[in-house]
Structures are given as C-alpha cells and as structure tokens.
PDB file of N, CA, C and O in Angstrom:
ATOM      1  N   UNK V   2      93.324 101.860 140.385  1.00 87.00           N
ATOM      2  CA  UNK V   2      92.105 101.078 140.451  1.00 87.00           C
ATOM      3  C   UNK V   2      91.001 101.768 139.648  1.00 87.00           C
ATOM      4  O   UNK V   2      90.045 101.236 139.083  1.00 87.00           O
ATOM      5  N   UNK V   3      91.323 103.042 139.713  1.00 91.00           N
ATOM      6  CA  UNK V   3      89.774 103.753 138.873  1.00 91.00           C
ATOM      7  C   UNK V   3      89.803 103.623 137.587  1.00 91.00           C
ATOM      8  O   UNK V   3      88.826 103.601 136.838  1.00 91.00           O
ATOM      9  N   UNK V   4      91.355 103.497 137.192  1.00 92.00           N
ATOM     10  CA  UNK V   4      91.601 103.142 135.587  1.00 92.00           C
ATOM     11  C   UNK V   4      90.784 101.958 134.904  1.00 92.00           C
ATOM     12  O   UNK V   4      89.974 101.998 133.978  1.00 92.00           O
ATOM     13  N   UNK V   5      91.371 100.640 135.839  1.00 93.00           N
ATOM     14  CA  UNK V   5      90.513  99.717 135.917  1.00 93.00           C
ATOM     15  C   UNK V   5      89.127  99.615 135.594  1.00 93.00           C
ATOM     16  O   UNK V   5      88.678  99.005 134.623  1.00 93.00           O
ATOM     17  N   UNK V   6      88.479 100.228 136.436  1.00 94.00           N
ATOM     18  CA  UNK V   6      87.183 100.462 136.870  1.00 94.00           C
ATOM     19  C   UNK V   6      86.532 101.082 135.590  1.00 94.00           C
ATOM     20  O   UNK V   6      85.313 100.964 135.473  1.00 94.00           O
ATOM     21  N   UNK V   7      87.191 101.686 134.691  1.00 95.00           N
ATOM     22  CA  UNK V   7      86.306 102.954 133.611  1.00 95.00           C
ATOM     23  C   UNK V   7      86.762 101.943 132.426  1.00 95.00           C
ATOM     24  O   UNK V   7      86.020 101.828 131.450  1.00 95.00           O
ATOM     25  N   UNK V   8      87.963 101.217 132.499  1.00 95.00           N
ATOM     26  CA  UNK V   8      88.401 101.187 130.806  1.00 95.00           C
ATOM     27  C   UNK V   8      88.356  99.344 130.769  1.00 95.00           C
ATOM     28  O   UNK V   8      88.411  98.783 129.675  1.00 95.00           O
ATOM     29  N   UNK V   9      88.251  98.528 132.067  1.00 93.00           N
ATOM     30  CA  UNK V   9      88.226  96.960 132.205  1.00 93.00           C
ATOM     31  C   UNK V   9      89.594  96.487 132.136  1.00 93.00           C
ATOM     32  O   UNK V   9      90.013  95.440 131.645  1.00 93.00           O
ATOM     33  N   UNK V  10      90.035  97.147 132.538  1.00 88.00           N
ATOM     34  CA  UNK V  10      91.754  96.504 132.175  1.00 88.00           C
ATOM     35  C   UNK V  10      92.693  97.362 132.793  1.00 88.00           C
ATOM     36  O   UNK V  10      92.562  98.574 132.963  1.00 88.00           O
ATOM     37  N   UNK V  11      93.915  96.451 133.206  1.00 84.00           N
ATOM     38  CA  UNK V  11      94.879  97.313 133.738  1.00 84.00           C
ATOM     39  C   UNK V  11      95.986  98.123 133.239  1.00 84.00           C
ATOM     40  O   UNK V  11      96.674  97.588 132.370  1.00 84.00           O
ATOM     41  N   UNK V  12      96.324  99.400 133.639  1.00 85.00           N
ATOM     42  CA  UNK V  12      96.812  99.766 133.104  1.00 85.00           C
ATOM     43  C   UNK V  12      98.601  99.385 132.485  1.00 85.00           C
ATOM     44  O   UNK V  12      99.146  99.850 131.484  1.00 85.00           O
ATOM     45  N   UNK V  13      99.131  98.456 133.442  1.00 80.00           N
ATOM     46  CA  UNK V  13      99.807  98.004 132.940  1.00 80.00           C
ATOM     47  C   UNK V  13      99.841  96.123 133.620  1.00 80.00           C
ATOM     48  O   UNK V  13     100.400  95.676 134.622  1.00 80.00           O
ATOM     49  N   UNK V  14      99.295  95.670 132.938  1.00 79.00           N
ATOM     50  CA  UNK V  14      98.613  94.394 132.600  1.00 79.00           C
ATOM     51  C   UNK V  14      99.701  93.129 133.009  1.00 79.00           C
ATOM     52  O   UNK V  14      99.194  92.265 132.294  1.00 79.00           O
ATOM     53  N   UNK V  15     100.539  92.626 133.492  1.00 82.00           N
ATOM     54  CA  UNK V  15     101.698  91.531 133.260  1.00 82.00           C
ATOM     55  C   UNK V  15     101.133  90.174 134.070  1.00 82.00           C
ATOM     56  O   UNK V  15     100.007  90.007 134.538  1.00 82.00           O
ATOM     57  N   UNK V  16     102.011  89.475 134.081  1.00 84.00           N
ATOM     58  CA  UNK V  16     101.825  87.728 134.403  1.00 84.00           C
ATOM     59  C   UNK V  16     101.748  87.883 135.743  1.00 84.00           C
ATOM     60  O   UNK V  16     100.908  87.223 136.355  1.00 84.00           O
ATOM     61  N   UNK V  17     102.601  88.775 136.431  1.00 87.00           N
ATOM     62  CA  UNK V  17     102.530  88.465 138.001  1.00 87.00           C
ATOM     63  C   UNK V  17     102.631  90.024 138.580  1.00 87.00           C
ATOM     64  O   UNK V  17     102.601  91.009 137.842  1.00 87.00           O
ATOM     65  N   UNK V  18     102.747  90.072 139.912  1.00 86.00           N
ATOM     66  CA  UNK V  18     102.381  91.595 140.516  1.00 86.00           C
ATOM     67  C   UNK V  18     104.201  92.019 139.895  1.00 86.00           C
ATOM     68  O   UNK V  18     104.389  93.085 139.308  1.00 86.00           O
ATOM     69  N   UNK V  19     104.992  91.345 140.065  1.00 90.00           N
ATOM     70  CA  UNK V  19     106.263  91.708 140.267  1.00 90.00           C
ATOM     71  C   UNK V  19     106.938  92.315 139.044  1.00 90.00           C
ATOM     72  O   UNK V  19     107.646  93.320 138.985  1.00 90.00           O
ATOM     73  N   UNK V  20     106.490  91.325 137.907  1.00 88.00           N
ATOM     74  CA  UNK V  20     106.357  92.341 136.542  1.00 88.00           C
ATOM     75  C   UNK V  20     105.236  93.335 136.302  1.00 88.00           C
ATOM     76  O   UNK V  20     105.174  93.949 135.236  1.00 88.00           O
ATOM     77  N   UNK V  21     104.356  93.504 137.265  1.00 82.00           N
ATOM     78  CA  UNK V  21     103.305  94.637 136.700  1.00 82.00           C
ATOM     79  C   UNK V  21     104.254  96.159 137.721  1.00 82.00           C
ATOM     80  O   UNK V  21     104.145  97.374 137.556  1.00 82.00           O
ATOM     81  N   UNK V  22     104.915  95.549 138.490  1.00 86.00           N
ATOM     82  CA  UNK V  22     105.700  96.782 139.619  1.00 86.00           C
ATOM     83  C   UNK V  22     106.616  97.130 138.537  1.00 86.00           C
ATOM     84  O   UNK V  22     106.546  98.245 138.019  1.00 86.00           O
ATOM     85  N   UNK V  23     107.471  96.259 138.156  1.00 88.00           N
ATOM     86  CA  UNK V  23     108.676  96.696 137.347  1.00 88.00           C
ATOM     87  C   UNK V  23     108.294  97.794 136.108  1.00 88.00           C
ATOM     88  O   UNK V  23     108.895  98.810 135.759  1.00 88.00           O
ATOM     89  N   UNK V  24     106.410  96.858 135.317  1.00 83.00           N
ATOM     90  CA  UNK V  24     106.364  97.830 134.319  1.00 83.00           C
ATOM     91  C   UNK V  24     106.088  99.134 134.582  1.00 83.00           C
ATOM     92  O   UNK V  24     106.515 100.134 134.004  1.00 83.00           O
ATOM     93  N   UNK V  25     105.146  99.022 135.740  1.00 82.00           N
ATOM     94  CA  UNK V  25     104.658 100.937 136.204  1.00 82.00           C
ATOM     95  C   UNK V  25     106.373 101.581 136.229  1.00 82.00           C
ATOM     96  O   UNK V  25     106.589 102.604 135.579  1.00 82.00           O
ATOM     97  N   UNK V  26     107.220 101.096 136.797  1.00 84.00           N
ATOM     98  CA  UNK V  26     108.841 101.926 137.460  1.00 84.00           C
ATOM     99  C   UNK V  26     109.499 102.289 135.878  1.00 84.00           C
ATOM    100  O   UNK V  26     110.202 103.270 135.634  1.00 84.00           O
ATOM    101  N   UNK V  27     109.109 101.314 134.965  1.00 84.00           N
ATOM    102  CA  UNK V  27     109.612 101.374 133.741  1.00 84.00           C
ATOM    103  C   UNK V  27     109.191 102.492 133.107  1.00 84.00           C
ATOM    104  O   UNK V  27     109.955 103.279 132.548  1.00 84.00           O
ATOM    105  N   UNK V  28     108.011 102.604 133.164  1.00 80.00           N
ATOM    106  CA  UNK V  28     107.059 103.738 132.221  1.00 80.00           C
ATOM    107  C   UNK V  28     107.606 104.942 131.789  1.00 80.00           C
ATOM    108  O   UNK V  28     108.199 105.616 132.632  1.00 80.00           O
ATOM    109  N   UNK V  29     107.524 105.360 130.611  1.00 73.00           N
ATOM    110  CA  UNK V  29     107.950 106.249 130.191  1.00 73.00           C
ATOM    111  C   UNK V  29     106.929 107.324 129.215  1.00 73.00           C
ATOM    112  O   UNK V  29     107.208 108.408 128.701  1.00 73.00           O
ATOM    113  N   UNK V  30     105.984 106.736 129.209  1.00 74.00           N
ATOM    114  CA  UNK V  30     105.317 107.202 128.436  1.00 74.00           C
ATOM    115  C   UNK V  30     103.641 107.631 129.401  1.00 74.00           C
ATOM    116  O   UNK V  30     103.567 107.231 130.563  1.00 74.00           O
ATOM    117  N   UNK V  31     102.618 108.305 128.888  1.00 78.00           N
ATOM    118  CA  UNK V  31     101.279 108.273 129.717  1.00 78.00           C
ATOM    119  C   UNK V  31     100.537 107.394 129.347  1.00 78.00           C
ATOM    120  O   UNK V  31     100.717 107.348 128.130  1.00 78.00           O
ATOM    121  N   UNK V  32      99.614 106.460 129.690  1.00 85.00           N
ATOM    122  CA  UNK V  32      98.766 105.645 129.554  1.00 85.00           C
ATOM    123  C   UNK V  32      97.947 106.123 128.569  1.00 85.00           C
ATOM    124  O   UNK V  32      97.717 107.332 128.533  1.00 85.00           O
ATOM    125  N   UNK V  33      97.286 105.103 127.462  1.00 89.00           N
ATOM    126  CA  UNK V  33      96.179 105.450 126.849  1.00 89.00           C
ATOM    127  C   UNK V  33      95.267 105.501 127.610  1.00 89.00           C
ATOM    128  O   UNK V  33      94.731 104.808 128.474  1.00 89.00           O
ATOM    129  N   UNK V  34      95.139 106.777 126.981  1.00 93.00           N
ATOM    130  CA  UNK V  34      93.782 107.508 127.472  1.00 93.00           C
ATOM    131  C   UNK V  34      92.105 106.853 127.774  1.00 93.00           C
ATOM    132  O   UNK V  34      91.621 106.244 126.820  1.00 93.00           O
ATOM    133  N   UNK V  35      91.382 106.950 128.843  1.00 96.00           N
ATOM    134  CA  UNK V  35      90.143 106.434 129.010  1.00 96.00           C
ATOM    135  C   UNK V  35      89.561 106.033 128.032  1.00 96.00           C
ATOM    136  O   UNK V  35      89.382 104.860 127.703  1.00 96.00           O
ATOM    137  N   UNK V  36      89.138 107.241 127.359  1.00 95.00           N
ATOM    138  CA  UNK V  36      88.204 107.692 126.080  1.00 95.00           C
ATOM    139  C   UNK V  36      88.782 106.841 125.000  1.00 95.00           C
ATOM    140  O   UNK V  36      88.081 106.344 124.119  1.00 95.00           O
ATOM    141  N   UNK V  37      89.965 106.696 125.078  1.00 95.00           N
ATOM    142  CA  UNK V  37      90.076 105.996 123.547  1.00 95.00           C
ATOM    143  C   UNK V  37      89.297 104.238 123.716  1.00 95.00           C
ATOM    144  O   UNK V  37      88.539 103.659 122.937  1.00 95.00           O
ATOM    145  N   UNK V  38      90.027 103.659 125.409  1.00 95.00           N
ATOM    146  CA  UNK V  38      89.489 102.584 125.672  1.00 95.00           C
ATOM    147  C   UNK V  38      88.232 102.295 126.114  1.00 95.00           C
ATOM    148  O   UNK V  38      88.043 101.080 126.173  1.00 95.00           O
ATOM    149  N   UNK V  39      87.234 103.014 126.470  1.00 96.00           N
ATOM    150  CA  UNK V  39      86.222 102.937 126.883  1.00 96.00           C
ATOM    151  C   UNK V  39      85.593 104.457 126.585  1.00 96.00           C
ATOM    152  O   UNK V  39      85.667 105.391 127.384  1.00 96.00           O
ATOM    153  N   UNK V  40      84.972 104.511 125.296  1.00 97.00           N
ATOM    154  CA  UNK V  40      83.895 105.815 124.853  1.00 97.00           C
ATOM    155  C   UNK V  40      83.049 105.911 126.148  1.00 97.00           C
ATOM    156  O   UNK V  40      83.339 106.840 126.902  1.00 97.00           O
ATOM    157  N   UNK V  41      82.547 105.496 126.328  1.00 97.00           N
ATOM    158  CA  UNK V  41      80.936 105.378 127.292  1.00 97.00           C
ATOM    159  C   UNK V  41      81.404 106.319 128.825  1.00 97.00           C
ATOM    160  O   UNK V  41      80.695 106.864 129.670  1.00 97.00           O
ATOM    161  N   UNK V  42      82.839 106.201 128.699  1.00 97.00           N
ATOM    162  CA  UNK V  42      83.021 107.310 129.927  1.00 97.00           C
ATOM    163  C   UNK V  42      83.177 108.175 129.651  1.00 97.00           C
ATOM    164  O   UNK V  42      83.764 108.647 128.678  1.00 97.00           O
ATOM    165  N   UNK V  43      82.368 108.838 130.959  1.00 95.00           N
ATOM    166  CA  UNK V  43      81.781 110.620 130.987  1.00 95.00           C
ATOM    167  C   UNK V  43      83.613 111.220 130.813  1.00 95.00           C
ATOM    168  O   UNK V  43      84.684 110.663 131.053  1.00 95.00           O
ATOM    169  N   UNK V  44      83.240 112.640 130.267  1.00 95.00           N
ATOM    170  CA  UNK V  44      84.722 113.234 129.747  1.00 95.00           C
ATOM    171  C   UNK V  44      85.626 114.060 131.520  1.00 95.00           C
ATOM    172  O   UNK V  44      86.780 114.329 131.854  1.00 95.00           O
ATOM    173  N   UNK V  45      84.581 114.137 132.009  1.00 94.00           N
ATOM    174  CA  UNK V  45      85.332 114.256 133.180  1.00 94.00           C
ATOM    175  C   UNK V  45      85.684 113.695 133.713  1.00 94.00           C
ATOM    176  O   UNK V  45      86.674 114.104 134.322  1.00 94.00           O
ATOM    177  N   UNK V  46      85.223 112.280 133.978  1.00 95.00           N
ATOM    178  CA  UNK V  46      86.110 111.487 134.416  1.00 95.00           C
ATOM    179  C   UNK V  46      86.724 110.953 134.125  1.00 95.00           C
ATOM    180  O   UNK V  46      87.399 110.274 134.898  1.00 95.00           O
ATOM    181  N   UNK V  47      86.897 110.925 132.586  1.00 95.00           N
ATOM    182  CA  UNK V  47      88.442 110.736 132.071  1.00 95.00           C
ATOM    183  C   UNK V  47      89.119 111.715 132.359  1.00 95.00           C
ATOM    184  O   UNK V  47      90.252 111.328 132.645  1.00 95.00           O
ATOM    185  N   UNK V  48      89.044 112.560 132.419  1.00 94.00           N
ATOM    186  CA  UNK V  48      90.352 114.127 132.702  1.00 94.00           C
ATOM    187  C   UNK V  48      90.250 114.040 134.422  1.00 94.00           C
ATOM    188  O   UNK V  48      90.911 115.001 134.817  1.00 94.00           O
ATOM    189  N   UNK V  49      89.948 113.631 135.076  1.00 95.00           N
ATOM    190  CA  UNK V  49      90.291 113.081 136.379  1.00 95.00           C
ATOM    191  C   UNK V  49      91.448 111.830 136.573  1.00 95.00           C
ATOM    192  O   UNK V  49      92.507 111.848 137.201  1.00 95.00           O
ATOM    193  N   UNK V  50      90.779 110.690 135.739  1.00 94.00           N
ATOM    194  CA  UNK V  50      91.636 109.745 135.798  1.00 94.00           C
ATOM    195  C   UNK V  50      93.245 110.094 135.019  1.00 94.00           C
ATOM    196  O   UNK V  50      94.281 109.541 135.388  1.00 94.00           O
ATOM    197  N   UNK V  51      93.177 111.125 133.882  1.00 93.00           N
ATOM    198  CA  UNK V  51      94.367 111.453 133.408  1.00 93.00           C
ATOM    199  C   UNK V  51      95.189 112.076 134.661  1.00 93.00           C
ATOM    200  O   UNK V  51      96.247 111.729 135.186  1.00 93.00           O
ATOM    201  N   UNK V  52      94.422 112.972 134.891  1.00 92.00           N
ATOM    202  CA  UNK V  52      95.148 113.759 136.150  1.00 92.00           C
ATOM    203  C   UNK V  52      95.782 112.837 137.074  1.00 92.00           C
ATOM    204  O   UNK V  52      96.854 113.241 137.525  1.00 92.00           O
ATOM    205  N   UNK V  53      95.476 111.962 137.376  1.00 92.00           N
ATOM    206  CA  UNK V  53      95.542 110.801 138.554  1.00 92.00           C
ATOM    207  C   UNK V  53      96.209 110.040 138.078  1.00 92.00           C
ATOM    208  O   UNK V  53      96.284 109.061 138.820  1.00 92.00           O
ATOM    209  N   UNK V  54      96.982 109.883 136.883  1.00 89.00           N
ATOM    210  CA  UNK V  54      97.966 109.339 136.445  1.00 89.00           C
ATOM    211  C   UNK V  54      99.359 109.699 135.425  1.00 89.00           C
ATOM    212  O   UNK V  54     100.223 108.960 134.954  1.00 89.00           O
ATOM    213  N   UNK V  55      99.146 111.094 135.338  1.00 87.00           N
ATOM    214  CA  UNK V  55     100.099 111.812 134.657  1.00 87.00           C
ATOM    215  C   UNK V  55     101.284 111.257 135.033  1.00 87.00           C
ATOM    216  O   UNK V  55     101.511 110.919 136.195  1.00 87.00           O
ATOM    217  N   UNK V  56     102.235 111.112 133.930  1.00 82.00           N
ATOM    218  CA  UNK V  56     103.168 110.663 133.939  1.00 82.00           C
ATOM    219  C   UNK V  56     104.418 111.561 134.443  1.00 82.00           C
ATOM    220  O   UNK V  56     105.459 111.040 134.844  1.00 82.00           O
ATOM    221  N   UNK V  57     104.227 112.884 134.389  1.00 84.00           N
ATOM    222  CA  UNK V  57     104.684 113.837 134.822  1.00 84.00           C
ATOM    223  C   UNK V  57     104.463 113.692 136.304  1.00 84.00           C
ATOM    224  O   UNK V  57     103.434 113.016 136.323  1.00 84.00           O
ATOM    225  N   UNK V  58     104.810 113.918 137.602  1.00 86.00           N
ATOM    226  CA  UNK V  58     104.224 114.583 138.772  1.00 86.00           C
ATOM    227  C   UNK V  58     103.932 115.862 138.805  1.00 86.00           C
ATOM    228  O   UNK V  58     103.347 116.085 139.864  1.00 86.00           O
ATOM    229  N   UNK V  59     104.094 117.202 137.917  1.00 92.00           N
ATOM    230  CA  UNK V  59     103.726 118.564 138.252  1.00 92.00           C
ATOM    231  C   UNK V  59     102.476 118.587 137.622  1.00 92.00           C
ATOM    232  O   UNK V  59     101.770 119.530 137.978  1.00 92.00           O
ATOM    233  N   UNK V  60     101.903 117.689 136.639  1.00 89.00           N
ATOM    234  CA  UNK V  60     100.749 117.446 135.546  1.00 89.00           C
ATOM    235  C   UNK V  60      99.684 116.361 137.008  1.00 89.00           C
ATOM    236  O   UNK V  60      98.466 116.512 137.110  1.00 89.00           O
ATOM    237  N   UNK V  61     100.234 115.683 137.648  1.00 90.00           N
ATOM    238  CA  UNK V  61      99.287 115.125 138.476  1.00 90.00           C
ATOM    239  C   UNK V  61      98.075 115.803 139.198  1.00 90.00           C
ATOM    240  O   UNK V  61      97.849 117.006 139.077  1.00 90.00           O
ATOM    241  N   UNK V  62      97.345 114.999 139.922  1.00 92.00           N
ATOM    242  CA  UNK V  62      95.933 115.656 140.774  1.00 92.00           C
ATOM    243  C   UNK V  62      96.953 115.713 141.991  1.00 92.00           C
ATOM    244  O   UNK V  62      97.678 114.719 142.023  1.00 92.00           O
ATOM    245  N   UNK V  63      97.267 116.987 143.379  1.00 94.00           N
ATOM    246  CA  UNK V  63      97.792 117.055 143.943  1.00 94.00           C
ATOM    247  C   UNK V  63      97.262 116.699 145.534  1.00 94.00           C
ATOM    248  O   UNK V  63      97.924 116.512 146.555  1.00 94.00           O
ATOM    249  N   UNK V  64      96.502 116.692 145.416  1.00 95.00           N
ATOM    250  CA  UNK V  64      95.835 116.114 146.730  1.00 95.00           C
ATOM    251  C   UNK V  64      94.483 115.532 146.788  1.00 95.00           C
ATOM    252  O   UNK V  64      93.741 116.081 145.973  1.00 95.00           O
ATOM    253  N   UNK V  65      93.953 114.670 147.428  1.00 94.00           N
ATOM    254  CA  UNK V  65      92.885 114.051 147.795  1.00 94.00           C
ATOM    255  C   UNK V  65      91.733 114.700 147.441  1.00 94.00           C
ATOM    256  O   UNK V  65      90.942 114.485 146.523  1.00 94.00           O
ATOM    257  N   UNK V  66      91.754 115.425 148.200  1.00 95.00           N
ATOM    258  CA  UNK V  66      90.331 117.016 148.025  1.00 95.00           C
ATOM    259  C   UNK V  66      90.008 117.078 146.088  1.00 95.00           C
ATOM    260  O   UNK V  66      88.968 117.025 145.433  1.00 95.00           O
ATOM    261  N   UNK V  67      91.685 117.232 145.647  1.00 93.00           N
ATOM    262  CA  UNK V  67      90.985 117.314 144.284  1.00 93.00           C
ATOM    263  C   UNK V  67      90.647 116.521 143.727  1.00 93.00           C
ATOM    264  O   UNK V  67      90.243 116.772 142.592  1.00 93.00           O
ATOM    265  N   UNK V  68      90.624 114.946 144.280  1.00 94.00           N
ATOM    266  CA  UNK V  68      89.968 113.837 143.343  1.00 94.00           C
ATOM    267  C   UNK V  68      88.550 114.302 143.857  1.00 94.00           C
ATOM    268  O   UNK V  68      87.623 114.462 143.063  1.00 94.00           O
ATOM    269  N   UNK V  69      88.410 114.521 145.249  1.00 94.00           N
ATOM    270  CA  UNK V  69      87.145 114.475 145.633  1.00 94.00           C
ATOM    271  C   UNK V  69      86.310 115.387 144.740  1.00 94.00           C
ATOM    272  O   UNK V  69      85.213 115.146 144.236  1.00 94.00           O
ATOM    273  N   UNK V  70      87.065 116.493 144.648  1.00 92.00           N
ATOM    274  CA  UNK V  70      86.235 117.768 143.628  1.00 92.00           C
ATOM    275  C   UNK V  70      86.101 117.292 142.276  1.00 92.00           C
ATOM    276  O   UNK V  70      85.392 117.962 141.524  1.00 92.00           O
ATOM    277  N   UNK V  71      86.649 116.271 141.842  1.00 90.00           N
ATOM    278  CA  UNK V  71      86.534 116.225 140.606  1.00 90.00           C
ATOM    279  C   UNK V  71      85.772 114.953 140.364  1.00 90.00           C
ATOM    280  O   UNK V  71      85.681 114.471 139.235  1.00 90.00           O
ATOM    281  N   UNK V  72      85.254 114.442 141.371  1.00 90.00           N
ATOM    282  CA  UNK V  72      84.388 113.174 141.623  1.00 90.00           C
ATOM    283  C   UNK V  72      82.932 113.551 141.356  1.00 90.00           C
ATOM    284  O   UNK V  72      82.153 112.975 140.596  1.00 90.00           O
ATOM    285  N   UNK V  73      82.622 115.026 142.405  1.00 90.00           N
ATOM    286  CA  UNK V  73      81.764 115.357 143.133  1.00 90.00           C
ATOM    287  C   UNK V  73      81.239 116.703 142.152  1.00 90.00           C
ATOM    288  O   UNK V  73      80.150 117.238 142.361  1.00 90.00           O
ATOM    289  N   UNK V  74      82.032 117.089 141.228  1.00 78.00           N
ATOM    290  CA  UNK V  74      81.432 118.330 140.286  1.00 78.00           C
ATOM    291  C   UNK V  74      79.697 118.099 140.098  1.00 78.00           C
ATOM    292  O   UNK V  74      79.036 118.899 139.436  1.00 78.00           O
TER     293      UNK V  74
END
C-alpha cells in the first residue's frame, strides 16, 4: 500500500485481484524503484519502501519497529 501511496500506482497492476496474486507469486525481479516513478519522494522513503519490498527476504525490513524507525527518523 505505501508503494501505492508514493508512486500512484500499483506495484503490480492486473485486471482482477486474482491476476494481481498470481503476478506478485510470479515475480522475479524487484520493483521499479520509487524515485524513478515518482521524483518528489523524499530519498528515505524510498529506501524504506525498497526495504519493504525486496525481492530477496534477507534484503527485506525485518520487523515492524523498523518501518516504524524508518518512518519516524
């Protein structure tokens, strides 16, 4: 949702919820980046929202607290 929220669009966009499930399970790649889709967002909270969607899980934000910290800098 925060992706949403910074760049106006979803990150993976389809006709119905059922192809937008399939495309997230599909993914293979990381989402374009905030910054490329929306300049006007602050650079930390693009490197939050990256974190919060790394395509990797060891590259992810690992718990709650750290979105909060990285909300709240």
């Amino acid at each position: 949702v925060l992706y949403e929220m910074a760049t106006g669009t979803a990150p993976f966009k389809k006709t119905n919820p059922m192809q937008s499930l399939l495309a997230v399970a599909a993914a293979t790649a990381p989402l374009r980046p905030v910054s490329e889709v929306n300049p006007a967002v602050p650079a930390e909270l693009c490197e939050l929202i990256r974190g919060m969607t790394a395509y990797r899980r060891k590259n992810r934000v690992q718990s709650m607290t750290d979105v909060y910290a990285g909300l709240f800098r």
